[in-house]
PDB file of C-alpha atoms in Angstrom:
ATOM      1  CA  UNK L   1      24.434 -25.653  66.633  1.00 39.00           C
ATOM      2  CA  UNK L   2      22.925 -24.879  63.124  1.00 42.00           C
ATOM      3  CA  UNK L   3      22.770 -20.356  63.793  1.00 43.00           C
ATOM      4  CA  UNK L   4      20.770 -20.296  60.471  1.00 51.00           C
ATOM      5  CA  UNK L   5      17.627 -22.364  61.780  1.00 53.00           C
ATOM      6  CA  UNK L   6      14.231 -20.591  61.705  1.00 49.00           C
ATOM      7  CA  UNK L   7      13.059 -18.795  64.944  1.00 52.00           C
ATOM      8  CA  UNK L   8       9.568 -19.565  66.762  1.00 46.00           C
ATOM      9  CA  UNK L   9       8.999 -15.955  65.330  1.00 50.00           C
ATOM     10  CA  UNK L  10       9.678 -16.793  62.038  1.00 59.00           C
ATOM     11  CA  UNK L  11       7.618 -19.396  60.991  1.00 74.00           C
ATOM     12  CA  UNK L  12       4.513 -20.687  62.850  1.00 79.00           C
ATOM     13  CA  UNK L  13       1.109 -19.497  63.432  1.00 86.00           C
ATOM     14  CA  UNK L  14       0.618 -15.054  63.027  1.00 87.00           C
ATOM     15  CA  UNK L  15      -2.935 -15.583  64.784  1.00 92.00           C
ATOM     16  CA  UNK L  16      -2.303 -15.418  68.660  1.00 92.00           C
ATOM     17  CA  UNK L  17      -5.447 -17.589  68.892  1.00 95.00           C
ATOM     18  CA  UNK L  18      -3.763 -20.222  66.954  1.00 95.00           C
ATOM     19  CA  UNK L  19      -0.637 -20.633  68.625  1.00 93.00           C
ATOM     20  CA  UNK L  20       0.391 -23.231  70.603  1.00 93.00           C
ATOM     21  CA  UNK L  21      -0.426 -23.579  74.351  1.00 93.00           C
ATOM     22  CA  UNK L  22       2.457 -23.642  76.923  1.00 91.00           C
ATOM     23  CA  UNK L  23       2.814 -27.670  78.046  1.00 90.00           C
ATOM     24  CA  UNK L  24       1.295 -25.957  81.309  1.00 91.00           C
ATOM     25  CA  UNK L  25      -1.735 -24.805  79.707  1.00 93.00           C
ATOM     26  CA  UNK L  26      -1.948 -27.917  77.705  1.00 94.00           C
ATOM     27  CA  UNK L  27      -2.465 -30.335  81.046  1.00 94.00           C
ATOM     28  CA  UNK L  28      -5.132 -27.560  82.256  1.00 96.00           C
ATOM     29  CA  UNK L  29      -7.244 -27.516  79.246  1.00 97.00           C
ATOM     30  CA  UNK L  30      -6.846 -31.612  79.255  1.00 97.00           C
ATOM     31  CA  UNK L  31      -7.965 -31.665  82.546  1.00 96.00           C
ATOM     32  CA  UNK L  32     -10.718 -29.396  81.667  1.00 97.00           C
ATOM     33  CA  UNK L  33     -11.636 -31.895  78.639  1.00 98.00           C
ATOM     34  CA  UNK L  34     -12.176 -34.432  80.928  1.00 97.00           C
ATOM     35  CA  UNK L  35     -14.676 -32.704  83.064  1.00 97.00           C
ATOM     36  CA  UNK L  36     -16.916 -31.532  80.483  1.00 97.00           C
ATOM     37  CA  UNK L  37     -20.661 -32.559  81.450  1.00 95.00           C
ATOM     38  CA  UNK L  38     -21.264 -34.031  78.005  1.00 95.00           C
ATOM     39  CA  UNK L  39     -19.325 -36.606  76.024  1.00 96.00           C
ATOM     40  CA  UNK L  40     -18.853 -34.550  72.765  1.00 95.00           C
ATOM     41  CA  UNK L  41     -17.420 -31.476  74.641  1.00 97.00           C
ATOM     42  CA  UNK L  42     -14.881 -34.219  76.525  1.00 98.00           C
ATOM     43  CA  UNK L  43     -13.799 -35.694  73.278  1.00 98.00           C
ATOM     44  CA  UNK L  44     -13.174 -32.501  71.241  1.00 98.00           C
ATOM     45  CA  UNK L  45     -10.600 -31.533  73.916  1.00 98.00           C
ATOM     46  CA  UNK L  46      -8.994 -34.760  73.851  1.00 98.00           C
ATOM     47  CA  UNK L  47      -9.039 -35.488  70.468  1.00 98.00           C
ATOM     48  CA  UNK L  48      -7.920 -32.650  69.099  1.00 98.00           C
ATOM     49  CA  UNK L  49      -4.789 -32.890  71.714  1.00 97.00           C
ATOM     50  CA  UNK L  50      -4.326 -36.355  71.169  1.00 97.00           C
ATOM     51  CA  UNK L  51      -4.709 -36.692  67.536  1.00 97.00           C
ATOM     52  CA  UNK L  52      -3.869 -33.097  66.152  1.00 96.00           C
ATOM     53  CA  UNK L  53      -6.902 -32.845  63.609  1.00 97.00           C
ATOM     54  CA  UNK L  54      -8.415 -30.169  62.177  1.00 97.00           C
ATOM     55  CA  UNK L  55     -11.598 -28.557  62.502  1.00 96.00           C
ATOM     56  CA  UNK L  56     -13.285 -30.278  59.709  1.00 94.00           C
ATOM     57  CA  UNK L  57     -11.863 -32.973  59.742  1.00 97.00           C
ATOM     58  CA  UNK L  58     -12.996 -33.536  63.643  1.00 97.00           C
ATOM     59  CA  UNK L  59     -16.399 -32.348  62.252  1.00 93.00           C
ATOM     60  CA  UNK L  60     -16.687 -34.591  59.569  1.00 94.00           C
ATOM     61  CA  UNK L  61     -14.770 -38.195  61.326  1.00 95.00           C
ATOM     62  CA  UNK L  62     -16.878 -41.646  60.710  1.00 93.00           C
ATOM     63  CA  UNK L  63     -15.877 -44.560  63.302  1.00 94.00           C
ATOM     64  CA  UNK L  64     -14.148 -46.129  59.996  1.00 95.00           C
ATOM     65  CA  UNK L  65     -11.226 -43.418  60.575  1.00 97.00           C
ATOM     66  CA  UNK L  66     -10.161 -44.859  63.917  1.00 97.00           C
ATOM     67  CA  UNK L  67      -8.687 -47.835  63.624  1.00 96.00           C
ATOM     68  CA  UNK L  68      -6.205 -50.487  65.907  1.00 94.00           C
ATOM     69  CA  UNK L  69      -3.370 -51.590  64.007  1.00 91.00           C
ATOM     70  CA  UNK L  70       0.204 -52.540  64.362  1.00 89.00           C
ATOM     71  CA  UNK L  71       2.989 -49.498  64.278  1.00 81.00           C
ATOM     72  CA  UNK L  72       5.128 -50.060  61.002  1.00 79.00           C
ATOM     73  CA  UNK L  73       8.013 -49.461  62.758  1.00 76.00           C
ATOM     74  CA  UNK L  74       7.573 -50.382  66.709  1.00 79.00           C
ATOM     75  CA  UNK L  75       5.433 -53.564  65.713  1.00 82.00           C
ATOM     76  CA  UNK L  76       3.361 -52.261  68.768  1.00 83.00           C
ATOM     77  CA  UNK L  77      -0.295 -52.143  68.362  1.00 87.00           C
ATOM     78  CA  UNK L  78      -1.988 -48.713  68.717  1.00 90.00           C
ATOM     79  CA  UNK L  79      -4.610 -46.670  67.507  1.00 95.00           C
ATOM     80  CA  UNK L  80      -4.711 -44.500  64.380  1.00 96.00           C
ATOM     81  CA  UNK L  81      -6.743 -42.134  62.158  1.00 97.00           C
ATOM     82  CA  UNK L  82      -7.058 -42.949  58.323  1.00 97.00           C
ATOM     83  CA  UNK L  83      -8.780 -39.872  56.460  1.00 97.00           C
ATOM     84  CA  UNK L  84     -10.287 -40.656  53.345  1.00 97.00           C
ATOM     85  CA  UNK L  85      -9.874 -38.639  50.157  1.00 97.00           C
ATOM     86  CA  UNK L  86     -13.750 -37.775  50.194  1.00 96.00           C
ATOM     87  CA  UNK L  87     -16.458 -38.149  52.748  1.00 93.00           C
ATOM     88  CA  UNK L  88     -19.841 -37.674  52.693  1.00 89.00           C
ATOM     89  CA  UNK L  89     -21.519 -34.567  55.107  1.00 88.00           C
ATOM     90  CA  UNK L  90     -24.693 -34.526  56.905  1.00 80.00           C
ATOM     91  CA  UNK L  91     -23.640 -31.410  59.135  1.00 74.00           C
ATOM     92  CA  UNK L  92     -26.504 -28.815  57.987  1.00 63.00           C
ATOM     93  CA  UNK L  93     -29.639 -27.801  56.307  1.00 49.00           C
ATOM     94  CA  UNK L  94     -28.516 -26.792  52.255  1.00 43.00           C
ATOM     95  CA  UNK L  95     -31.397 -24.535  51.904  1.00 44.00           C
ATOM     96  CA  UNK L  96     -30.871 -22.380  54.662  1.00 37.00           C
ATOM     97  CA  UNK L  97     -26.889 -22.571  54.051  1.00 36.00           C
ATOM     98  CA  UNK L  98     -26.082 -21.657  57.773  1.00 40.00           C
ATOM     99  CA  UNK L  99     -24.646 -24.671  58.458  1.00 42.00           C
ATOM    100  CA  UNK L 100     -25.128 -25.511  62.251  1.00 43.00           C
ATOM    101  CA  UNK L 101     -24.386 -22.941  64.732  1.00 46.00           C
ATOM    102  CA  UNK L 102     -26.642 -23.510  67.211  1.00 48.00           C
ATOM    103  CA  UNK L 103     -24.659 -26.995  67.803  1.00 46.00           C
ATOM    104  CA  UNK L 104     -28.032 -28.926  67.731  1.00 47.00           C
ATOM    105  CA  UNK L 105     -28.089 -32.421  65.827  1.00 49.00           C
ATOM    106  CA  UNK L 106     -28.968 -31.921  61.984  1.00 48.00           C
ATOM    107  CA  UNK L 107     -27.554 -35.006  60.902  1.00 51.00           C
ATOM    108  CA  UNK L 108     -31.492 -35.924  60.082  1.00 52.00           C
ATOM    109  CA  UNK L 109     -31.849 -33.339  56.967  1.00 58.00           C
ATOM    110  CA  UNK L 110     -29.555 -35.768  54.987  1.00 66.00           C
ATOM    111  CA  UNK L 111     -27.822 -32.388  53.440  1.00 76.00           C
ATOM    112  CA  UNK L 112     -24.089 -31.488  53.516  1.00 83.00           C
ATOM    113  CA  UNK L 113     -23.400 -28.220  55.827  1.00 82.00           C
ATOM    114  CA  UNK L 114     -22.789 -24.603  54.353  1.00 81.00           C
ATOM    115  CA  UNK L 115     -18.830 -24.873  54.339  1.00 84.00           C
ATOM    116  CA  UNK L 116     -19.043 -28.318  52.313  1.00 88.00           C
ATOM    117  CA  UNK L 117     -21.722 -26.978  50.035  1.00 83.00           C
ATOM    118  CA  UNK L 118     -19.417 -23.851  49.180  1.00 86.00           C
ATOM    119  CA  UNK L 119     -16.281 -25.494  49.049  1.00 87.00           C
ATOM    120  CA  UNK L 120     -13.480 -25.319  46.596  1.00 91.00           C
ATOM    121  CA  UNK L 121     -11.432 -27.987  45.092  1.00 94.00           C
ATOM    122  CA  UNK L 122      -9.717 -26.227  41.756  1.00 94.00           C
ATOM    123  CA  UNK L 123      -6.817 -27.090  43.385  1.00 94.00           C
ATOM    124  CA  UNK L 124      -7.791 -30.587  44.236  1.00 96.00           C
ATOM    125  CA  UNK L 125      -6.606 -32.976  41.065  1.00 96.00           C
ATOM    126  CA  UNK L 126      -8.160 -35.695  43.291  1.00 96.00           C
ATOM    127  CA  UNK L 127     -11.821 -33.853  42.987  1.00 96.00           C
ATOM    128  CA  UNK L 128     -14.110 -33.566  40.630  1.00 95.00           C
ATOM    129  CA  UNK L 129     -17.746 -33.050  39.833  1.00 94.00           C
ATOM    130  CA  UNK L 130     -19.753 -36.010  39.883  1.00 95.00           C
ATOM    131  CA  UNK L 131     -17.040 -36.820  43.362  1.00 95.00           C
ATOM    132  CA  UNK L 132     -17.724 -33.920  45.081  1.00 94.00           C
ATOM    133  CA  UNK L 133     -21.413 -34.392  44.670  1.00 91.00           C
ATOM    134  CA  UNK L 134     -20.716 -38.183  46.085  1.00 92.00           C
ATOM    135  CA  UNK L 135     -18.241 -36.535  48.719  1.00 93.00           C
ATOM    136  CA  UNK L 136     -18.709 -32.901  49.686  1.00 93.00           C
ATOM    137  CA  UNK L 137     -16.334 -33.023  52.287  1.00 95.00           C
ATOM    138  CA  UNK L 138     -12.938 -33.855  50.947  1.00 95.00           C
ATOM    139  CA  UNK L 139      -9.214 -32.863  52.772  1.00 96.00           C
ATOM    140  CA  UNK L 140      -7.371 -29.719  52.713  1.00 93.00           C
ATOM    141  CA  UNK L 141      -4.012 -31.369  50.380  1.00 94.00           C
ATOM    142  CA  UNK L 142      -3.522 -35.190  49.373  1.00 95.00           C
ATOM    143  CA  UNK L 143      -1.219 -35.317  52.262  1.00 94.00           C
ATOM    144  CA  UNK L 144      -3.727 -35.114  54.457  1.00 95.00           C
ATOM    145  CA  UNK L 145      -5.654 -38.326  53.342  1.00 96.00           C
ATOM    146  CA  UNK L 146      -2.197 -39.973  52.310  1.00 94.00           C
ATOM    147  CA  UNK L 147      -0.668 -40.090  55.667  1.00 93.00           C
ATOM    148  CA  UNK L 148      -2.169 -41.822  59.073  1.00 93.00           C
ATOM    149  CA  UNK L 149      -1.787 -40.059  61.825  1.00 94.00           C
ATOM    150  CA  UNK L 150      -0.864 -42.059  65.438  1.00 93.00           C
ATOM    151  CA  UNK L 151      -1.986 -40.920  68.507  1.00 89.00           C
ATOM    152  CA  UNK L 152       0.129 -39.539  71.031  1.00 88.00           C
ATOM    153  CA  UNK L 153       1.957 -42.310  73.060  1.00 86.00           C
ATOM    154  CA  UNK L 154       0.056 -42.146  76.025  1.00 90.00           C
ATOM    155  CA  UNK L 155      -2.294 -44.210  77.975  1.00 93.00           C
ATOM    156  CA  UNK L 156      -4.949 -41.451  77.831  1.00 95.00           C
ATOM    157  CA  UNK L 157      -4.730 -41.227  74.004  1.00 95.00           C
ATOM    158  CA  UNK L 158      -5.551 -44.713  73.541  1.00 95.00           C
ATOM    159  CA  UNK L 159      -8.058 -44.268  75.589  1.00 97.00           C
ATOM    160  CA  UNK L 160      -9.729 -41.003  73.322  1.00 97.00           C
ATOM    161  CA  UNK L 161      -9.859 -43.638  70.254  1.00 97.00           C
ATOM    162  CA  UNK L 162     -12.104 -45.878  72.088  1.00 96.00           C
ATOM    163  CA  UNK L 163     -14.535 -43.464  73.483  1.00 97.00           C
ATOM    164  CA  UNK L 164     -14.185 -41.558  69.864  1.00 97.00           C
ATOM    165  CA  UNK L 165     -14.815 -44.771  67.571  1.00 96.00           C
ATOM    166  CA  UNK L 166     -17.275 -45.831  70.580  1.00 95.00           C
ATOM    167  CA  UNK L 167     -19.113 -42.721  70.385  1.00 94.00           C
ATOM    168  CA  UNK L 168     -19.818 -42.614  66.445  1.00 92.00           C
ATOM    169  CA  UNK L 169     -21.018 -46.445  66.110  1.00 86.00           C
ATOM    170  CA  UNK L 170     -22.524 -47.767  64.496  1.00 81.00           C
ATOM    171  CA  UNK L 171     -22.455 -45.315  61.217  1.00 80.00           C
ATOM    172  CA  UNK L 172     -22.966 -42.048  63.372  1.00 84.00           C
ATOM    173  CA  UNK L 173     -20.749 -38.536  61.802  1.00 87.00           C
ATOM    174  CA  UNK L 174     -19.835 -36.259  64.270  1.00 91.00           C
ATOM    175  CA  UNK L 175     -22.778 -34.062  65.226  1.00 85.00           C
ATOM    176  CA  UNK L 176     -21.293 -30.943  64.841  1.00 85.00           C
ATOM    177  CA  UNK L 177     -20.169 -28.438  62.516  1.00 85.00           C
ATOM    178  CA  UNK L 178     -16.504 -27.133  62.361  1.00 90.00           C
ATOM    179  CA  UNK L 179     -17.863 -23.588  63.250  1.00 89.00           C
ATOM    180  CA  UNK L 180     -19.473 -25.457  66.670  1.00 90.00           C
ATOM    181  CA  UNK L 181     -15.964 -27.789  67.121  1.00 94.00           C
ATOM    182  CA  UNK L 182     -14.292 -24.091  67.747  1.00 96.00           C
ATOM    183  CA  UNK L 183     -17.066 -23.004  70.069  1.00 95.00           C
ATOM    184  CA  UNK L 184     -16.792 -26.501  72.164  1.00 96.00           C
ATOM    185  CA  UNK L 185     -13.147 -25.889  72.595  1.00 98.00           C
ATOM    186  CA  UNK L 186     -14.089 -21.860  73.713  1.00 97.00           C
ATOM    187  CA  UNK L 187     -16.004 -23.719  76.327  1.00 97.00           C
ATOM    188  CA  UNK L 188     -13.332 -26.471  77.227  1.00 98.00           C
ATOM    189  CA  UNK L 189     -11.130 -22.777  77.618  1.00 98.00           C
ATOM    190  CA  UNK L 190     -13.573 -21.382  80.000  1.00 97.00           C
ATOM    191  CA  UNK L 191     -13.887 -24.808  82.185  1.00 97.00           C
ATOM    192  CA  UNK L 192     -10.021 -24.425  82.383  1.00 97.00           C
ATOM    193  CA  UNK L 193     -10.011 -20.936  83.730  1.00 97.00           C
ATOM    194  CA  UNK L 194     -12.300 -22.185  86.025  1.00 96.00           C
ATOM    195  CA  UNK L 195     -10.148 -24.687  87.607  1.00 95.00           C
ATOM    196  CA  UNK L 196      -7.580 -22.360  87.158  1.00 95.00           C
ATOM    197  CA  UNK L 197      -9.333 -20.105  89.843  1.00 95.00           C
ATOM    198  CA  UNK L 198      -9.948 -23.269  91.863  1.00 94.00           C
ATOM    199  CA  UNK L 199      -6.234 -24.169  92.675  1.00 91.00           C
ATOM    200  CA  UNK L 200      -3.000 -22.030  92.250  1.00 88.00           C
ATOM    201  CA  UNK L 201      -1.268 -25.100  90.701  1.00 87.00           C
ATOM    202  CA  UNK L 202      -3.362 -25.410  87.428  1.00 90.00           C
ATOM    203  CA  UNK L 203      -1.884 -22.796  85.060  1.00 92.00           C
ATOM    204  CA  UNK L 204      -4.218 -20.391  83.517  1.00 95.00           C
ATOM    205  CA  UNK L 205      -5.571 -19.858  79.676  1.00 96.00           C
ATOM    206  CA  UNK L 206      -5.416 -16.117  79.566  1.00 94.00           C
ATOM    207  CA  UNK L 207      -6.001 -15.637  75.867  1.00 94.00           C
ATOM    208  CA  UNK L 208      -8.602 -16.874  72.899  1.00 96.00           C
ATOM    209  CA  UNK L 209      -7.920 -20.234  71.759  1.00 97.00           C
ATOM    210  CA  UNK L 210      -8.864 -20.844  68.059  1.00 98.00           C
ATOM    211  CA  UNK L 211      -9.362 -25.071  67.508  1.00 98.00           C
ATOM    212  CA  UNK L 212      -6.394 -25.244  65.171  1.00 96.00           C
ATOM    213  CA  UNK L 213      -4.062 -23.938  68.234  1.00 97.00           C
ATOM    214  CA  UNK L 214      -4.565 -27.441  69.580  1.00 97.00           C
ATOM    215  CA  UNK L 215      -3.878 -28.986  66.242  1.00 96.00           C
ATOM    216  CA  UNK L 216      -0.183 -27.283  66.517  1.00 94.00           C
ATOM    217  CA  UNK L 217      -0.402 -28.006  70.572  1.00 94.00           C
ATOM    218  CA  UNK L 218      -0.213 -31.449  69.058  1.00 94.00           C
ATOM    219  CA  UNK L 219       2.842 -30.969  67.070  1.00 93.00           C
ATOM    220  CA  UNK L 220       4.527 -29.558  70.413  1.00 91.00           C
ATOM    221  CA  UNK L 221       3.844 -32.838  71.894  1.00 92.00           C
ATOM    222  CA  UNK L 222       5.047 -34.899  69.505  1.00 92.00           C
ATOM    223  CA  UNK L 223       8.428 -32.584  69.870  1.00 90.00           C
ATOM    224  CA  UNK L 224       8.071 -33.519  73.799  1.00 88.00           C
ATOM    225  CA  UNK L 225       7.545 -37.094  73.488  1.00 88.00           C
ATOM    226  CA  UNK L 226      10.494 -37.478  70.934  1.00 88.00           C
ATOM    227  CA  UNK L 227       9.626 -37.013  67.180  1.00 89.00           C
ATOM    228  CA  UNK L 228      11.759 -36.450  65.298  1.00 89.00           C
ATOM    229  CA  UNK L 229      11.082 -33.628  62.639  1.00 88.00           C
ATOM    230  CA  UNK L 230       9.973 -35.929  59.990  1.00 89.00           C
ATOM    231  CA  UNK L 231       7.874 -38.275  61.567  1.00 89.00           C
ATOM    232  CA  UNK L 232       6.265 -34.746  62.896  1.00 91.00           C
ATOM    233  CA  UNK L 233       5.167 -33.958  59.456  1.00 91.00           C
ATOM    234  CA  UNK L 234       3.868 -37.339  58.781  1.00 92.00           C
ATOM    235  CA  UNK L 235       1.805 -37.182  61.916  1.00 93.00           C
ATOM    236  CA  UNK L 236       0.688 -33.612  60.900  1.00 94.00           C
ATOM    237  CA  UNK L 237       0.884 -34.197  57.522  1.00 93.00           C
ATOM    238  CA  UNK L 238       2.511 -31.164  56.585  1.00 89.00           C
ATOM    239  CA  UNK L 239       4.965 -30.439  53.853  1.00 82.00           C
ATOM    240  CA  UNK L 240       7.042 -27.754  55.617  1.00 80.00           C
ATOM    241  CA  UNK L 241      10.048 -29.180  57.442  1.00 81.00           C
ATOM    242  CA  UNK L 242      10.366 -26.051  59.201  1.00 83.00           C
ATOM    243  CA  UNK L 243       7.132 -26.273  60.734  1.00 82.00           C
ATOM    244  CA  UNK L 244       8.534 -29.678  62.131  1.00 81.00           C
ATOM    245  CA  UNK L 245      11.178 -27.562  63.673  1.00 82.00           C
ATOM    246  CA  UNK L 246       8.892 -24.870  64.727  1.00 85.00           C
ATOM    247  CA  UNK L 247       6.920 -27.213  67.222  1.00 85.00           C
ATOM    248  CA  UNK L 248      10.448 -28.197  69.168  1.00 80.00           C
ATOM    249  CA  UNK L 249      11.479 -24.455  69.512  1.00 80.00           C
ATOM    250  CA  UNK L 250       7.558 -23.519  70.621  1.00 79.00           C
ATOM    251  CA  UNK L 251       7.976 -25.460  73.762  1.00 71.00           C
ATOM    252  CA  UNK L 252      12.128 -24.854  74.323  1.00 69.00           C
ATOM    253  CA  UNK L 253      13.124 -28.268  72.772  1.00 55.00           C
ATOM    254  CA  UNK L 254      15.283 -26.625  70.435  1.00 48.00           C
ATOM    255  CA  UNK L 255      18.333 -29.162  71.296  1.00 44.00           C
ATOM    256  CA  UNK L 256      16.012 -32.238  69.905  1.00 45.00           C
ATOM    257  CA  UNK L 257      16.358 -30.723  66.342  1.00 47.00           C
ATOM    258  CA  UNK L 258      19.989 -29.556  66.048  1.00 44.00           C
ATOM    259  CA  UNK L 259      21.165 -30.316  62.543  1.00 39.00           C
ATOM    260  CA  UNK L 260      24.508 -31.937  61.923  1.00 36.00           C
ATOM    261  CA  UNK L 261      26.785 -30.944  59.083  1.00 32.00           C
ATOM    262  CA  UNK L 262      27.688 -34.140  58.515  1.00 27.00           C
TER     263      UNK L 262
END
């Protein structure tokens, strides 16, 4: 065994409220997902577990992003997420530039939401003027947009994409803000705890979950279900290979990532 490979304290997440959840934890707060009262609060769960996006981009998915097609590699048919370089936002009211806390519906206003209006792309050689005008909403890195992420290879997964793609037709964006996305998954938390009080089997959440802890949640179940490292950073579209490693060692799966000398 490689001694010199990065420790879970090392790299990953410095936010408790972004680290990953414990695979115990994880089934909880997918149960929890699934008995939300309202459709949107059931998808952000599952999506977000399933899928591994982040914030924004949850808050700013089209139906066109979800898409059936045939596994490159497997030949297998499954379902996938394209992100575009650019998209257009209808998340908030630009005058007021508060974007849309209160989690109602402002798709109507026609305007972008405070975080797209505000947002920087100096670093973006894909961006420009007259594009972010087009496309407010555009990807943290190319990587992002260049890679498509598959969903987890589950039954359940596949079933997220339908109800996902299902619930944005025919042109609908999703009707929330990133800001709200975290406060749905707050909720999702406190629906866990609550089945967590109703039977001694369903492992507790005892700490704040930010949105993006699911994100790297995600990258622990890829680890789980047998990704290698860089099909991991593909799926996450990362550049850090030892954030591929990290998600293995999160979840005690250190012996799927041992690197040979030769």
């Amino acid at each position: 065994m490689n001694t010199n490979n990065p420790q879970p304290g090392d790299i990953g997440p410095s936010n408790p409220a972004r680290k990953p959840l414990s695979a115990g934890q994880t089934d909880t707060l997918y149960k929890a997902s699934k008995s939300m009262e309202t459709i949107r609060h059931e998808l952000t769960g599952r999506i977000l577990l399933d899928y591994g996006l982040r914030a924004g981009e949850l808050a700013h998915s089209f139906p066109t992003w979800i898409v059936e097609k045939r596994h490159p590699k497997t030949g297998k048919s499954g379902w996938a997420v394209e992100i575009p370089d650019g998209a257009k936002c209808y998340g908030g009211n630009k005058s007021a530039q508060q974007g849309n806390k209160t989690g109602a519906d402002l798709h109507n206003t026609s305007d972008p939401c405070s975080g797209c209006v505000n947002r920087s792309y100096d670093d973006k050689d894909w961006v420009d003027d007259e594009f972010h005008k087009e496309t407010p909403w555009h990807p943290k890195t190319s990587r992002s947009y260049q890679m498509r992420v598959w969903c987890i290879p589950k039954k359940s997964a596949e079933e997220t994409a339908r109800l996902w793609k299902n619930f944005l037709k025919p042109d609908r964006q999703w009707p929330v803000t990133a800001n709200t996305v975290n406060d749905d998954v707050t909720r999702i938390v406190d629906r866990a705890n609550e089945l967590a009080e109703e039977n001694d089997d369903v492992e507790e959440i005892d700490r704040k979950v930010h949105a993006h802890a699911l994100r790297h949640t995600f990258g622990c179940r890829l680890a789980a279900a047998g990704y290698e490292p860089t099909a991991r950073m593909n799926q996450l579209r990362h550049s850090s290979y030892e954030m591929a490693l990290y998600y293995s060692q999160a979840w005690g799966l250190r012996h799927r990532d041992q690197i040979q000398d030769s």
